[in-house]
Short mmCIF file of C-alpha atoms in Angstrom, two decimals:
data_model
loop_
_atom_site.label_atom_id
_atom_site.label_comp_id
_atom_site.label_asym_id
_atom_site.label_seq_id
_atom_site.Cartn_x
_atom_site.Cartn_y
_atom_site.Cartn_z
CA MET A 107 -124.86 -2.28 321.87
CA ALA A 108 -125.17 -2.02 325.43
CA ILE A 109 -126.06 1.50 326.97
CA ALA A 110 -126.32 3.09 330.51
CA VAL A 111 -127.66 6.50 331.33
CA ILE A 112 -125.30 8.66 332.94
CA ALA A 113 -127.04 10.70 335.56
CA GLY A 114 -128.97 13.18 333.84
CA ILE A 115 -126.42 13.43 331.05
CA GLY A 116 -127.07 11.99 327.70
CA ILE A 117 -126.61 8.49 327.12
CA TYR A 118 -122.76 6.47 327.01
CA ALA A 119 -121.90 3.87 324.84
CA VAL A 120 -120.91 0.86 327.35
CA THR A 121 -120.16 -1.39 324.16
CA SER A 122 -120.24 -0.75 320.16
CA ASP A 123 -118.82 -2.08 316.99
CA ASP A 124 -118.51 1.19 315.96
CA ASP A 125 -116.75 4.33 317.70
CA PRO A 126 -116.78 4.48 320.40
CA LEU A 127 -118.17 7.92 322.50
CA PRO A 128 -116.20 9.83 324.49
CA LEU A 129 -115.91 9.96 327.95
CA ASN A 130 -117.58 13.17 330.00
CA VAL A 131 -115.71 14.54 332.25
CA ASP A 132 -116.46 18.05 334.74
CA PHE A 133 -113.40 20.30 336.08
CA VAL A 134 -113.45 20.78 339.68
CA LEU A 135 -110.79 22.57 340.29
CA GLY A 136 -107.96 23.84 338.12
CA GLY A 137 -108.62 24.64 333.83
CA GLY A 138 -109.53 28.42 334.13
CA ASP A 139 -106.98 31.42 332.40
CA ASN A 140 -106.28 33.38 336.07
CA ALA A 141 -104.52 32.32 338.96
CA VAL A 142 -106.36 34.68 341.52
CA GLY A 143 -109.73 33.50 339.70
CA LYS A 144 -112.55 31.79 341.44
CA GLY A 145 -114.90 28.77 339.52
CA GLU A 146 -114.31 27.76 335.87
CA GLN A 147 -111.31 30.74 335.77
CA LEU A 148 -109.10 29.20 338.35
CA GLU A 149 -105.94 28.51 336.72
CA ILE A 150 -103.82 26.12 339.47
CA GLN A 151 -100.22 26.76 338.90
CA GLY A 152 -98.15 24.77 340.51
CA GLN A 153 -96.83 21.06 340.17
CA PHE A 154 -99.12 17.77 341.02
CA GLY A 155 -98.77 16.96 344.45
CA GLY A 156 -101.38 14.92 345.50
CA LEU A 157 -104.73 14.13 345.41
CA ALA A 158 -107.87 13.12 348.19
CA VAL A 159 -111.66 13.10 347.87
CA THR A 160 -113.92 13.10 350.84
CA PRO A 161 -116.69 10.63 350.66
CA ASP A 162 -118.98 13.43 350.17
CA ASN A 163 -117.12 14.50 347.67
CA VAL A 164 -114.63 17.03 348.99
CA THR A 165 -111.61 17.22 346.87
CA TYR A 166 -107.92 18.19 348.75
CA LEU A 167 -105.18 19.47 345.61
CA PHE A 168 -102.31 19.62 346.61
CA ALA A 169 -99.55 21.43 344.89
CA GLU A 170 -95.62 22.16 344.74
CA GLU A 171 -95.30 26.10 343.93
CA ASN A 172 -91.91 27.21 344.18
CA ASP A 173 -90.66 25.16 346.60
CA THR A 174 -93.61 25.47 349.35
CA MET A 175 -96.83 23.15 349.12
CA VAL A 176 -100.51 24.60 348.90
CA MET A 177 -103.80 22.77 349.54
CA TRP A 178 -106.45 23.36 347.30
CA ARG A 179 -110.16 22.16 348.91
CA LYS A 180 -113.24 22.63 347.16
CA LYS A 181 -116.57 21.54 348.30
CA PRO A 182 -118.82 20.68 346.05
CA SER A 183 -120.31 23.89 346.66
CA GLY A 184 -118.56 27.22 346.86
CA ALA A 185 -115.53 28.99 345.88
CA ALA A 186 -112.20 26.96 346.33
CA GLU A 187 -110.13 27.82 349.10
CA ARG A 188 -105.99 27.80 349.03
CA ILE A 189 -104.55 26.66 352.28
CA GLN A 190 -100.37 26.94 352.31
CA VAL A 191 -99.50 24.34 354.28
CA SER A 192 -96.91 24.92 357.03
CA GLY A 193 -94.15 22.00 357.60
CA LEU A 194 -94.45 20.10 354.37
CA ASP A 195 -91.49 21.40 352.11
CA SER A 196 -91.78 20.11 348.28
CA VAL A 197 -92.72 16.45 348.22
CA GLU A 198 -94.65 14.57 345.51
CA ALA A 199 -97.48 11.90 346.62
CA THR A 200 -97.27 8.46 345.62
CA GLN A 201 -101.17 8.08 347.30
CA THR A 202 -103.57 10.45 349.85
CA ALA A 203 -106.37 9.73 351.27
CA VAL A 204 -108.81 11.38 353.73
CA ALA A 205 -109.24 10.41 357.25
CA PRO A 206 -113.24 10.86 358.86
CA ASP A 207 -111.42 13.74 361.24
CA GLY A 208 -110.70 15.67 358.28
CA SER A 209 -106.97 14.81 358.06
CA ILE A 210 -104.60 14.24 355.06
CA TYR A 211 -101.84 11.28 355.11
CA LEU A 212 -99.63 11.68 352.05
CA ALA A 213 -97.91 8.44 351.35
CA ALA A 214 -94.73 10.40 350.09
CA GLU A 215 -91.45 8.43 351.40
CA ASP A 216 -92.18 9.41 354.62
CA LEU A 217 -95.68 9.08 355.83
CA TRP A 218 -97.39 12.95 356.56
CA LYS A 219 -100.58 13.74 357.80
CA VAL A 220 -102.14 17.30 357.08
CA SER A 221 -104.96 18.91 359.36
CA PRO A 222 -107.53 20.59 357.63
CA ALA A 223 -105.98 24.15 358.77
CA GLY A 224 -102.80 23.11 356.66
CA LYS A 225 -100.43 22.16 359.22
CA ALA A 226 -98.28 18.92 358.69
CA THR A 227 -96.91 16.65 361.03
CA LYS A 228 -94.46 13.33 359.94
CA VAL A 229 -96.14 10.50 361.02
CA ILE A 230 -93.50 7.66 359.56
CA GLU A 231 -90.07 8.96 359.15
CA ARG A 232 -87.50 7.09 356.50
CA ARG A 233 -84.64 7.11 358.45
CA ALA A 234 -81.60 4.23 359.11
CA CYS A 235 -82.52 1.18 361.43
CA GLY A 236 -79.12 0.23 362.21
CA LYS A 237 -79.59 -3.07 363.77
CA ALA A 238 -83.28 -2.60 365.04
CA ASN A 239 -85.67 -4.82 362.91
CA PRO A 240 -88.40 -2.83 361.53
CA LEU A 241 -91.01 -5.98 360.98
CA ALA A 242 -90.54 -6.23 364.78
CA ALA A 243 -91.49 -2.61 365.99
CA THR A 244 -94.80 -2.35 367.82
CA SER A 245 -94.37 1.36 368.56
CA ILE A 246 -94.40 4.11 365.40
CA SER A 247 -91.36 5.69 366.98
CA ASP A 248 -89.33 2.34 366.85
CA PHE A 249 -90.26 1.95 363.11
CA CYS A 250 -87.73 2.87 360.69
CA GLY A 251 -86.11 2.00 357.12
CA VAL A 252 -89.10 1.95 354.81
CA THR A 253 -90.00 3.89 352.27
CA VAL A 254 -93.74 4.87 352.00
CA THR A 255 -95.27 4.30 348.66
CA GLY A 256 -99.15 4.02 349.64
CA VAL A 257 -102.14 4.81 352.11
CA THR A 258 -105.97 4.21 352.40
CA VAL A 259 -108.28 5.14 355.71
CA ASP A 260 -110.87 2.98 356.73
CA LYS A 261 -114.43 4.04 357.79
CA ASP A 262 -113.59 3.71 361.49
CA GLY A 263 -110.41 5.93 360.98
CA THR A 264 -107.82 3.10 361.14
CA VAL A 265 -104.62 3.55 358.84
CA TYR A 266 -103.16 1.18 356.54
CA VAL A 267 -99.54 2.22 355.09
CA GLY A 268 -97.69 -0.16 352.16
CA ASP A 269 -94.43 0.27 352.87
CA GLN A 270 -90.75 -1.14 351.71
CA LEU A 271 -87.83 -1.58 353.00
CA ILE A 272 -85.01 -2.09 350.16
CA GLN A 273 -81.54 -0.23 351.53
CA THR A 274 -81.18 -2.63 354.40
CA PRO A 275 -82.40 -6.09 355.10
CA PRO A 276 -84.95 -7.84 355.69
CA TYR A 277 -85.94 -6.40 352.00
CA GLY A 278 -89.67 -6.75 351.20
CA SER A 279 -93.03 -5.22 350.61
CA TYR A 280 -95.56 -4.89 353.46
CA VAL A 281 -98.53 -3.67 354.51
CA HIS A 282 -98.85 -2.13 358.33
CA ARG A 283 -101.61 -0.79 360.60
CA LEU A 284 -101.33 2.03 362.72
CA ASP A 285 -103.36 2.25 366.31
CA GLY A 286 -102.38 5.41 368.01
CA LYS A 287 -98.46 5.79 368.57
CA SER A 288 -98.24 2.02 368.13
CA ILE A 289 -98.02 -0.10 365.04
CA GLU A 290 -98.17 -3.26 363.64
CA LEU A 291 -97.76 -5.78 360.47
CA VAL A 292 -100.18 -7.04 358.56
CA ALA A 293 -99.00 -8.06 355.12
CA GLY A 294 -96.08 -9.33 353.94
CA ARG A 295 -92.77 -11.08 354.71
CA PRO A 296 -88.90 -11.06 353.54
CA ALA A 297 -87.53 -13.82 351.77
CA LYS A 298 -85.44 -16.25 353.62
CA ASP A 299 -81.71 -16.82 352.79
CA GLY A 300 -81.98 -18.63 349.44
CA GLU A 301 -85.09 -18.28 348.95
CA SER A 302 -86.63 -18.11 345.08
CA VAL A 303 -88.29 -15.56 344.12
CA LYS A 304 -89.76 -16.41 341.20
CA HIS A 305 -93.69 -17.40 340.62
CA SER A 306 -92.88 -21.13 341.55
CA ASN A 307 -92.59 -20.26 345.10
CA PRO A 308 -95.96 -20.14 346.30
CA ALA A 309 -94.69 -17.14 348.77
CA VAL A 310 -94.82 -15.45 345.89
CA ARG A 311 -97.87 -16.45 344.01
CA ASN A 312 -99.63 -15.86 347.23
CA GLY A 313 -98.79 -12.02 346.19
CA VAL A 314 -100.58 -12.94 343.36
CA ASP A 315 -102.70 -15.39 342.90
CA PRO A 316 -103.25 -17.34 346.80
CA ARG A 317 -104.96 -20.17 347.55
CA ALA A 318 -108.87 -19.95 349.71
CA GLY A 319 -107.21 -19.28 353.20
CA THR A 320 -103.84 -18.23 352.56
CA LYS A 321 -102.78 -15.75 355.10
CA ALA A 322 -101.44 -12.38 354.35
CA LYS A 323 -98.32 -12.38 356.25
CA ASP A 324 -96.94 -15.69 354.02
CA VAL A 325 -96.33 -13.02 350.84
CA VAL A 326 -92.99 -12.15 349.35
CA VAL A 327 -93.13 -9.66 347.20
CA PRO A 328 -90.36 -9.87 344.20
CA ASP A 329 -90.04 -6.68 342.49
CA VAL A 330 -90.98 -4.27 345.49
CA THR A 331 -90.67 -0.95 343.67
CA ARG A 332 -93.96 -1.63 342.38
CA SER A 333 -95.86 -2.35 344.99
CA GLY A 334 -97.40 -0.41 347.74
CA ALA A 335 -101.08 0.87 346.49
CA LEU A 336 -103.87 0.18 349.07
CA ALA A 337 -107.52 1.08 349.25
CA ALA A 338 -109.84 0.00 352.23
CA ALA A 339 -113.03 -1.13 350.93
CA LYS A 340 -115.97 -2.70 353.36
CA ASP A 341 -114.79 -6.48 353.07
CA GLY A 342 -111.00 -5.80 353.88
CA VAL A 343 -108.20 -3.40 351.86
CA TYR A 344 -106.94 -4.28 348.24
CA TRP A 345 -102.80 -4.17 348.51
CA ASN A 346 -100.96 -3.79 345.05
CA THR A 347 -98.34 -6.14 345.38
CA GLY A 348 -96.68 -5.66 341.66
CA PRO A 349 -98.10 -7.71 339.02
CA GLY A 350 -101.32 -8.22 341.05
CA ILE A 351 -103.78 -6.29 343.47
CA VAL A 352 -104.97 -9.00 346.57
CA ARG A 353 -107.23 -8.34 349.24
CA ILE A 354 -106.64 -8.29 352.53
CA ASN A 355 -109.64 -9.71 354.74
CA ARG A 356 -110.50 -8.80 357.71
CA ASP A 357 -109.45 -12.77 359.14
CA GLY A 358 -105.82 -11.86 357.80
CA THR A 359 -106.79 -14.09 354.97
CA LEU A 360 -106.21 -13.20 351.28
CA ASN A 361 -108.39 -13.44 348.07
CA PRO A 362 -107.17 -12.99 344.70
CA PHE A 363 -108.39 -9.73 342.65
CA VAL A 364 -105.84 -9.10 339.82
CA ALA A 365 -104.13 -12.17 339.31
CA GLY A 366 -102.49 -12.47 336.32
CA ARG A 367 -104.17 -16.24 335.03
CA SER A 368 -104.85 -16.01 331.46
CA PRO A 369 -103.38 -12.83 330.76
CA GLY A 370 -104.23 -13.74 326.93
CA LYS A 371 -107.78 -14.06 327.55
CA ILE A 372 -108.10 -9.93 327.77
CA SER A 373 -109.07 -8.35 324.65
CA ASP A 374 -107.82 -4.86 323.41
CA PRO A 375 -110.07 -2.01 324.39
CA GLU A 376 -112.66 -0.25 322.54
CA GLY A 377 -113.68 2.64 324.27
CA PRO A 378 -114.33 3.76 327.89
CA PHE A 379 -115.95 1.42 330.46
CA GLY A 380 -115.95 -1.45 327.83
CA THR A 381 -115.31 -4.85 329.68
CA VAL A 382 -111.90 -6.49 327.66
CA GLY A 383 -112.03 -9.96 330.21
CA ARG A 384 -111.99 -10.85 333.63
CA ALA A 385 -109.95 -9.02 336.30
CA LEU A 386 -108.84 -12.88 337.32
CA ASP A 387 -107.12 -13.13 334.14
CA ALA A 388 -105.29 -9.35 334.07
CA GLN A 389 -102.27 -8.36 335.70
CA VAL A 390 -100.75 -4.87 336.59
CA GLN A 391 -98.83 -3.55 333.72
CA SER A 392 -94.86 -2.45 334.56
CA GLY A 393 -93.91 1.12 332.82
CA THR A 394 -90.72 2.86 332.83
CA GLY A 395 -91.51 5.60 334.60
CA GLY A 396 -90.39 3.92 337.64
CA GLN A 397 -93.27 5.02 339.79
CA PRO A 398 -94.07 2.86 342.99
CA GLY A 399 -97.58 1.82 344.32
CA ASP A 400 -100.06 2.33 341.18
CA ASP A 401 -102.69 4.57 342.39
CA LEU A 402 -105.96 2.16 343.83
CA ALA A 403 -109.47 3.26 345.35
CA VAL A 404 -112.65 2.22 346.04
CA ILE A 405 -116.77 2.88 345.56
CA PRO A 406 -117.93 1.33 348.02
CA SER A 407 -121.43 2.04 347.01
CA ARG A 408 -120.73 0.95 343.89
CA ASP A 409 -118.69 -2.37 344.44
CA GLU A 410 -116.29 -1.00 342.12
CA VAL A 411 -112.43 -1.05 342.75
CA TYR A 412 -110.25 1.36 340.29
CA TYR A 413 -106.36 1.11 339.79
CA SER A 414 -103.71 2.61 337.48
CA ASP A 415 -101.20 1.27 335.31
CA GLU A 416 -98.46 2.17 334.53
CA GLY A 417 -98.45 -0.02 331.66
CA GLU A 418 -100.48 2.02 329.71
CA ASP A 419 -98.50 5.35 328.99
CA HIS A 420 -100.62 8.12 327.69
CA ALA A 421 -101.49 11.79 327.40
CA PRO A 422 -105.24 13.60 328.09
CA VAL A 423 -106.43 13.82 324.66
CA LEU A 424 -109.60 15.29 322.89
CA GLU A 425 -109.51 12.97 319.83
CA GLY A 426 -109.41 8.95 319.70
CA GLU A 427 -111.02 5.69 320.88
CA PHE A 428 -110.28 7.57 324.61
CA ARG A 429 -110.97 11.39 324.07
CA TRP A 430 -112.61 13.62 326.33
CA GLN A 431 -115.45 15.16 326.72
CA GLY A 432 -116.85 18.18 329.04
CA VAL A 433 -113.59 20.28 328.10
CA GLU A 434 -115.10 23.26 326.94
CA SER A 435 -112.98 26.53 327.40
CA ASP A 436 -110.00 27.10 325.29
CA SER A 437 -108.24 27.32 328.76
CA GLN A 438 -109.28 24.10 329.64
CA LYS A 439 -107.89 22.58 326.14
CA LYS A 440 -104.67 24.58 326.64
CA LEU A 441 -104.41 22.53 329.74
CA LEU A 442 -104.94 19.09 328.51
CA ASN A 443 -102.69 19.80 325.16
CA GLU A 444 -99.58 20.38 327.56
CA SER A 445 -101.11 17.59 329.97
CA GLY A 446 -97.91 15.08 330.53
CA ARG A 447 -98.32 12.00 330.14
CA GLY A 448 -100.10 9.49 332.45
CA ASP A 449 -101.47 6.27 333.28
CA LEU A 450 -104.29 3.97 332.29
CA VAL A 451 -106.81 3.85 334.82
CA ARG A 452 -108.89 0.44 335.05
CA ARG A 453 -112.25 -0.55 336.92
CA VAL A 454 -113.38 -4.06 337.88
CA VAL A 455 -116.58 -4.54 339.20
CA ASP A 456 -118.84 -8.27 339.61
CA GLY A 457 -114.81 -9.30 338.83
CA GLU A 458 -114.88 -7.85 334.96
CA LEU A 459 -112.14 -5.24 333.76
CA ALA A 460 -112.50 -2.17 331.67
CA PRO A 461 -110.70 0.57 331.10
CA VAL A 462 -111.88 4.18 332.25
CA ILE A 463 -109.80 6.75 331.20
CA ALA A 464 -106.08 7.43 329.77
CA GLY A 465 -103.61 10.02 331.01
CA VAL A 466 -103.91 10.32 334.61
CA GLN A 467 -101.19 11.57 337.67
CA ALA A 468 -103.33 10.19 340.41
CA ILE A 469 -107.05 8.49 340.95
CA ALA A 470 -109.37 9.41 344.09
CA THR A 471 -112.91 8.31 344.91
CA SER A 472 -115.67 9.25 346.79
CA LYS A 473 -118.91 7.38 348.02
CA ASP A 474 -120.16 7.35 344.12
CA SER A 475 -117.58 9.85 342.20
CA LEU A 476 -113.89 9.30 340.55
CA TYR A 477 -111.61 11.88 340.55
CA VAL A 478 -108.67 12.21 338.19
CA ALA A 479 -105.91 15.05 338.27
CA VAL A 480 -103.73 16.16 335.16
CA THR A 481 -100.92 17.95 335.66
CA THR A 482 -98.81 19.73 332.30
CA ASP A 483 -95.38 18.55 331.83
CA GLY A 484 -93.43 21.73 332.12
CA GLY A 485 -91.80 21.47 329.13
CA ASP A 486 -87.88 22.41 330.01
CA LYS A 487 -89.24 24.80 332.60
CA SER A 488 -87.57 24.51 335.80
CA SER A 489 -90.06 25.92 338.45
CA PRO A 490 -93.12 24.46 339.85
CA GLU A 491 -94.97 27.61 339.28
CA ASN A 492 -94.55 27.30 335.33
CA TRP A 493 -96.62 24.35 335.62
CA ASP A 494 -100.79 23.97 335.89
CA THR A 495 -102.44 21.34 337.56
CA ALA A 496 -106.32 20.52 337.46
CA VAL A 497 -108.74 17.90 339.26
CA LEU A 498 -111.34 16.64 336.66
CA ARG A 499 -115.09 14.53 338.01
CA VAL A 500 -115.69 11.78 335.91
CA HIS A 501 -119.09 10.96 334.60
CA LEU A 502 -120.35 6.95 335.66
CA PRO A 503 -122.26 4.94 333.81
CA LYS A 504 -124.99 4.21 335.61
CA LYS A 505 -125.19 1.07 338.04
CA ASN A 506 -127.80 -1.66 337.41
#
């Protein structure tokens, strides 16, 4: 059995022939039994809307409360702050990101920017294009027709968006870079008239397993509804193209990352952080939830990439191979027992793939940690105030 020490908290089994040890988590926001409480007593009533974390572990949680949006902010020390968001009605972001200036971007069909004080402005609006070609647009004001499904911000403050054009030609999935009021195409192209969208087409294969030197603008994504999530890293930007994940390098070329080369070589998981094979042999599974994007996040200091896989649909569990440890209060147990089903999160480090945690709505990372969001399923209740939402921090194995 291989073992790793977790930051002063016991020993975590990475691989074992026996029942794996539970995954350790801590509640950061929510999980209490009092909506006006503090710390461990805080209950966050509202349906999940978005999750973002800064490099220094400031957590932002968006929740819908009766058709209004609230932003919860929690610094590593101090009480949680509840901030009413102005200018933004009910949304559920497929991905969020925090800029160096403290602004939070939400990919929620449109692209929204929320200031630290809670004022929301629409950066990219989903609207009809008419005769305009959105891929030729050089200004954000001329940009049109797309559904924004992913967003990431690099350390220099450059914003990248993953977007889909599915209502009018040229259909496709793309990555754009924002610079002030201008916008530039970074990756993706539409299929040409009569062009095959099967994997045998090199342009389609480029979105999963590109050859060395392949240009990012020579990718045709056939299933655009599954693509769009992004994650900025020191070497470029990771892009979820649906069945795979590629890295867009600084020079505009591509590297394969999750490529689906030999899926049969991926073994069944034996618990959290247990290696199941090479990421290049894996593929991002398609689920039945219909959610675009499939979350992506990077911990640069650990050279780790995390992604959610909707092909594995779970509820948070207190028993079994993916059981969560660190759930202490009755209200925390109640929240997890009533939580809706969510994705399985996988980690890639040194090219090796491993499952991490099951049953989450979203993921986010800081410079040293992984965070996840969970929300109750609401049952047959009709109003968001009947939902409860929480953010948890996942204890990671010590980096070798």
